[in-house]
Amino acid sequence: MPEINEERFFIELTHEVIDSEAVVARLLRGEAGAVVTFDGVVRNNTKGRRTLYLEYEGYETMAVKEMRRIAERTVAEFPDLDRLAIVHRLGRLEITETSVLIVVTSPHRKTAFHACHYAIDRVKESVPIWKREFFEDGEVWVEGQTPPGF
Amino acid sequence: MPEINEERFFIELTHEVIDSEAVVARLLRGEAGAVVTFDGVVRNNTKGRRTLYLEYEGYETMAVKEMRRIAERTVAEFPDLDRLAIVHRLGRLEITETSVLIVVTSPHRKTAFHACHYAIDRVKESVPIWKREFFEDGEVWVEGQTPPGF
Amino acid sequence: MNVDVLFFGQCREIVGAGRASVEVATPTAAGVVEAVRMRFPGLGALDGKLLIAVNEDYAKPDDAVRAGDEVAIFPPVSGG
Amino acid sequence: MNVDVLFFGQCREIVGAGRASVEVATPTAAGVVEAVRMRFPGLGALDGKLLIAVNEDYAKPDDAVRAGDEVAIFPPVSGG
């Protein structure tokens, strides 16, 4: 369910592989001099225990709304950024695959770095998505975060 | 002249288009959970004056050495990062093309953000590369920076 | 009041279903959480951590819940 | 001592060549900059801003310059 809000945001929840380059190409235009990208990728271990794969599930309709709210807060916090994408994947993910992608374009790099860092921190604390980690000898729900104030 | 230093760094000065995805793929392995990328791209204006294109030239042998020194300093400053790439392009660049690419992979995102920001700040202040900006009615050497202490 | 509650993540697993109809005495977010806790004692494993959303936005304990609202209960989030 | 000096960026443009042989009285980085300034007055446009590298590393004014060293003079850098 891709969405563009006044062409400034690109928000997507997908069950397919995330194509970072296509998302950057979609956002980038001549006004921006800096692009900062955060890719969250599936690690091969948690505290030394070997991970086989992860499964993500979401409260999908609310997750999209929450991603849009985060995009709006990020622009309010960093008004000189140009454009912003927040993309999250659901379903089974293999090691080194991208689960979440944040892209910020901006005339200047400092804003791009800070806005990208801000957005991923917010995504991790409030978008209603949960992951289960599968090991050789079992599985666990990964411990989560609570949005500030709730 | 691509170089890999103990597989931890990827340093390259190139006259070709920079393929960000290929650089990320080269660095990424199962240990890393976070990838932060900085793409410096050619803007369509400088203070409102319309830019046609840029031309970059370098003191190439020293530039590669300086990029390697910056990579080493970045790892010393952020020892828990996993891998680091610094790639710079030379020659004529069109609007929205990438002139410089920094990629940091790391087990955790905070290190990846800070190390990536640190590395691009160092690149801009000390790698011996110069750019000329071409406008409709003339050209200028872009004002530069001096490495601290020199 | 009868409220249809959605469950996600570990809550869905504990409840054994993605949705349940629950009789609620106090028409607030806290009232719904209380009623759900009584009905599904296994959720005690997440005591103090349960989150509730009303109409797809996080709700505070005193927020009102009205007939027809979309209500969801879930554990702390772990996306990213 | 005769020193072969490389020029880059705007310095190359002002000097009109990427390389020149310069007679240097004091065998230090500052001595080379001084000799180059005398030889190419146009570099005055960059007074106080010229950078010098010896053997592909930035040099401070008192750093020694020896026969056979690779010496380069250039303006502030503007990569990225």
PDB file of C-alpha atoms in Angstrom, chain C:
ATOM      1  CA  MET C   1     -21.009  -2.582  26.669  1.00  0.00           C
ATOM      2  CA  ASN C   2     -19.742  -5.256  24.306  1.00  0.00           C
ATOM      3  CA  VAL C   3     -16.411  -4.416  22.626  1.00  0.00           C
ATOM      4  CA  ASP C   4     -14.749  -6.278  19.780  1.00  0.00           C
ATOM      5  CA  VAL C   5     -10.999  -6.380  20.572  1.00  0.00           C
ATOM      6  CA  LEU C   6      -8.173  -7.163  18.122  1.00  0.00           C
ATOM      7  CA  PHE C   7      -5.013  -8.934  19.382  1.00  0.00           C
ATOM      8  CA  PHE C   8      -1.541  -8.880  17.872  1.00  0.00           C
ATOM      9  CA  GLY C   9       1.866 -10.425  18.446  1.00  0.00           C
ATOM     10  CA  GLN C  10       2.279 -12.413  21.616  1.00  0.00           C
ATOM     11  CA  CYS C  11      -1.209 -11.319  22.771  1.00  0.00           C
ATOM     12  CA  ARG C  12      -2.773 -13.005  19.750  1.00  0.00           C
ATOM     13  CA  GLU C  13      -0.800 -16.131  20.561  1.00  0.00           C
ATOM     14  CA  ILE C  14      -1.818 -16.143  24.247  1.00  0.00           C
ATOM     15  CA  VAL C  15      -5.483 -15.411  23.503  1.00  0.00           C
ATOM     16  CA  GLY C  16      -5.452 -18.003  20.734  1.00  0.00           C
ATOM     17  CA  ALA C  17      -7.308 -15.721  18.337  1.00  0.00           C
ATOM     18  CA  GLY C  18      -6.858 -12.404  16.541  1.00  0.00           C
ATOM     19  CA  ARG C  19     -10.179 -11.063  17.775  1.00  0.00           C
ATOM     20  CA  ALA C  20     -12.605 -11.526  20.686  1.00  0.00           C
ATOM     21  CA  SER C  21     -15.804  -9.904  21.886  1.00  0.00           C
ATOM     22  CA  VAL C  22     -15.501  -8.750  25.508  1.00  0.00           C
ATOM     23  CA  GLU C  23     -18.091  -7.398  27.956  1.00  0.00           C
ATOM     24  CA  VAL C  24     -16.740  -4.126  29.386  1.00  0.00           C
ATOM     25  CA  ALA C  25     -18.056  -2.458  32.598  1.00  0.00           C
ATOM     26  CA  THR C  26     -16.150   0.865  32.396  1.00  0.00           C
ATOM     27  CA  PRO C  27     -16.129   2.448  28.890  1.00  0.00           C
ATOM     28  CA  THR C  28     -12.485   3.558  28.920  1.00  0.00           C
ATOM     29  CA  ALA C  29      -9.205   2.150  27.595  1.00  0.00           C
ATOM     30  CA  ALA C  30      -8.296   1.018  31.137  1.00  0.00           C
ATOM     31  CA  GLY C  31     -11.743  -0.619  31.433  1.00  0.00           C
ATOM     32  CA  VAL C  32     -11.177  -2.635  28.259  1.00  0.00           C
ATOM     33  CA  VAL C  33      -7.709  -3.761  29.378  1.00  0.00           C
ATOM     34  CA  GLU C  34      -9.144  -4.810  32.747  1.00  0.00           C
ATOM     35  CA  ALA C  35     -11.975  -6.795  31.126  1.00  0.00           C
ATOM     36  CA  VAL C  36      -9.587  -8.500  28.702  1.00  0.00           C
ATOM     37  CA  ARG C  37      -7.207  -9.420  31.554  1.00  0.00           C
ATOM     38  CA  MET C  38     -10.098 -11.069  33.459  1.00  0.00           C
ATOM     39  CA  ARG C  39     -11.260 -12.968  30.426  1.00  0.00           C
ATOM     40  CA  PHE C  40      -7.757 -14.147  29.363  1.00  0.00           C
ATOM     41  CA  PRO C  41      -5.642 -14.787  32.506  1.00  0.00           C
ATOM     42  CA  GLY C  42      -2.663 -15.856  30.323  1.00  0.00           C
ATOM     43  CA  LEU C  43      -2.156 -12.173  29.475  1.00  0.00           C
ATOM     44  CA  GLY C  44      -0.868 -11.755  33.051  1.00  0.00           C
ATOM     45  CA  ALA C  45       2.539 -12.629  31.547  1.00  0.00           C
ATOM     46  CA  LEU C  46       2.447  -9.137  29.993  1.00  0.00           C
ATOM     47  CA  ASP C  47       1.062  -7.300  33.046  1.00  0.00           C
ATOM     48  CA  GLY C  48       1.949  -3.637  33.103  1.00  0.00           C
ATOM     49  CA  LYS C  49       3.179  -3.834  29.516  1.00  0.00           C
ATOM     50  CA  LEU C  50      -0.029  -4.165  27.507  1.00  0.00           C
ATOM     51  CA  LEU C  51      -0.663  -1.373  25.001  1.00  0.00           C
ATOM     52  CA  ILE C  52      -4.084  -0.392  23.737  1.00  0.00           C
ATOM     53  CA  ALA C  53      -5.051   1.489  20.604  1.00  0.00           C
ATOM     54  CA  VAL C  54      -8.459   3.015  19.924  1.00  0.00           C
ATOM     55  CA  ASN C  55      -9.234   3.788  16.278  1.00  0.00           C
ATOM     56  CA  GLU C  56      -5.630   3.079  15.332  1.00  0.00           C
ATOM     57  CA  ASP C  57      -4.035   5.532  17.715  1.00  0.00           C
ATOM     58  CA  TYR C  58      -2.454   4.840  21.116  1.00  0.00           C
ATOM     59  CA  ALA C  59      -4.880   5.421  23.998  1.00  0.00           C
ATOM     60  CA  LYS C  60      -4.251   6.537  27.593  1.00  0.00           C
ATOM     61  CA  PRO C  61      -6.065   4.759  30.455  1.00  0.00           C
ATOM     62  CA  ASP C  62      -8.816   7.372  30.814  1.00  0.00           C
ATOM     63  CA  ASP C  63      -9.550   7.726  27.091  1.00  0.00           C
ATOM     64  CA  ALA C  64     -13.169   6.915  26.256  1.00  0.00           C
ATOM     65  CA  VAL C  65     -14.159   3.835  24.266  1.00  0.00           C
ATOM     66  CA  ARG C  66     -17.447   4.076  22.368  1.00  0.00           C
ATOM     67  CA  ALA C  67     -19.599   1.538  20.578  1.00  0.00           C
ATOM     68  CA  GLY C  68     -18.152   0.874  17.143  1.00  0.00           C
ATOM     69  CA  ASP C  69     -14.610   1.992  17.987  1.00  0.00           C
ATOM     70  CA  GLU C  70     -11.800  -0.169  16.628  1.00  0.00           C
ATOM     71  CA  VAL C  71      -9.945  -1.404  19.721  1.00  0.00           C
ATOM     72  CA  ALA C  72      -6.658  -3.360  19.741  1.00  0.00           C
ATOM     73  CA  ILE C  73      -4.484  -4.766  22.489  1.00  0.00           C
ATOM     74  CA  PHE C  74      -0.869  -5.769  21.967  1.00  0.00           C
ATOM     75  CA  PRO C  75       2.531  -6.055  23.667  1.00  0.00           C
ATOM     76  CA  PRO C  76       5.433  -3.580  23.338  1.00  0.00           C
ATOM     77  CA  VAL C  77       6.416  -3.202  19.681  1.00  0.00           C
ATOM     78  CA  SER C  78       9.548  -4.716  18.138  1.00  0.00           C
ATOM     79  CA  GLY C  79       9.636  -3.608  14.519  1.00  0.00           C
ATOM     80  CA  GLY C  80      12.733  -2.376  12.778  1.00  0.00           C
TER      81      GLY C  80
END
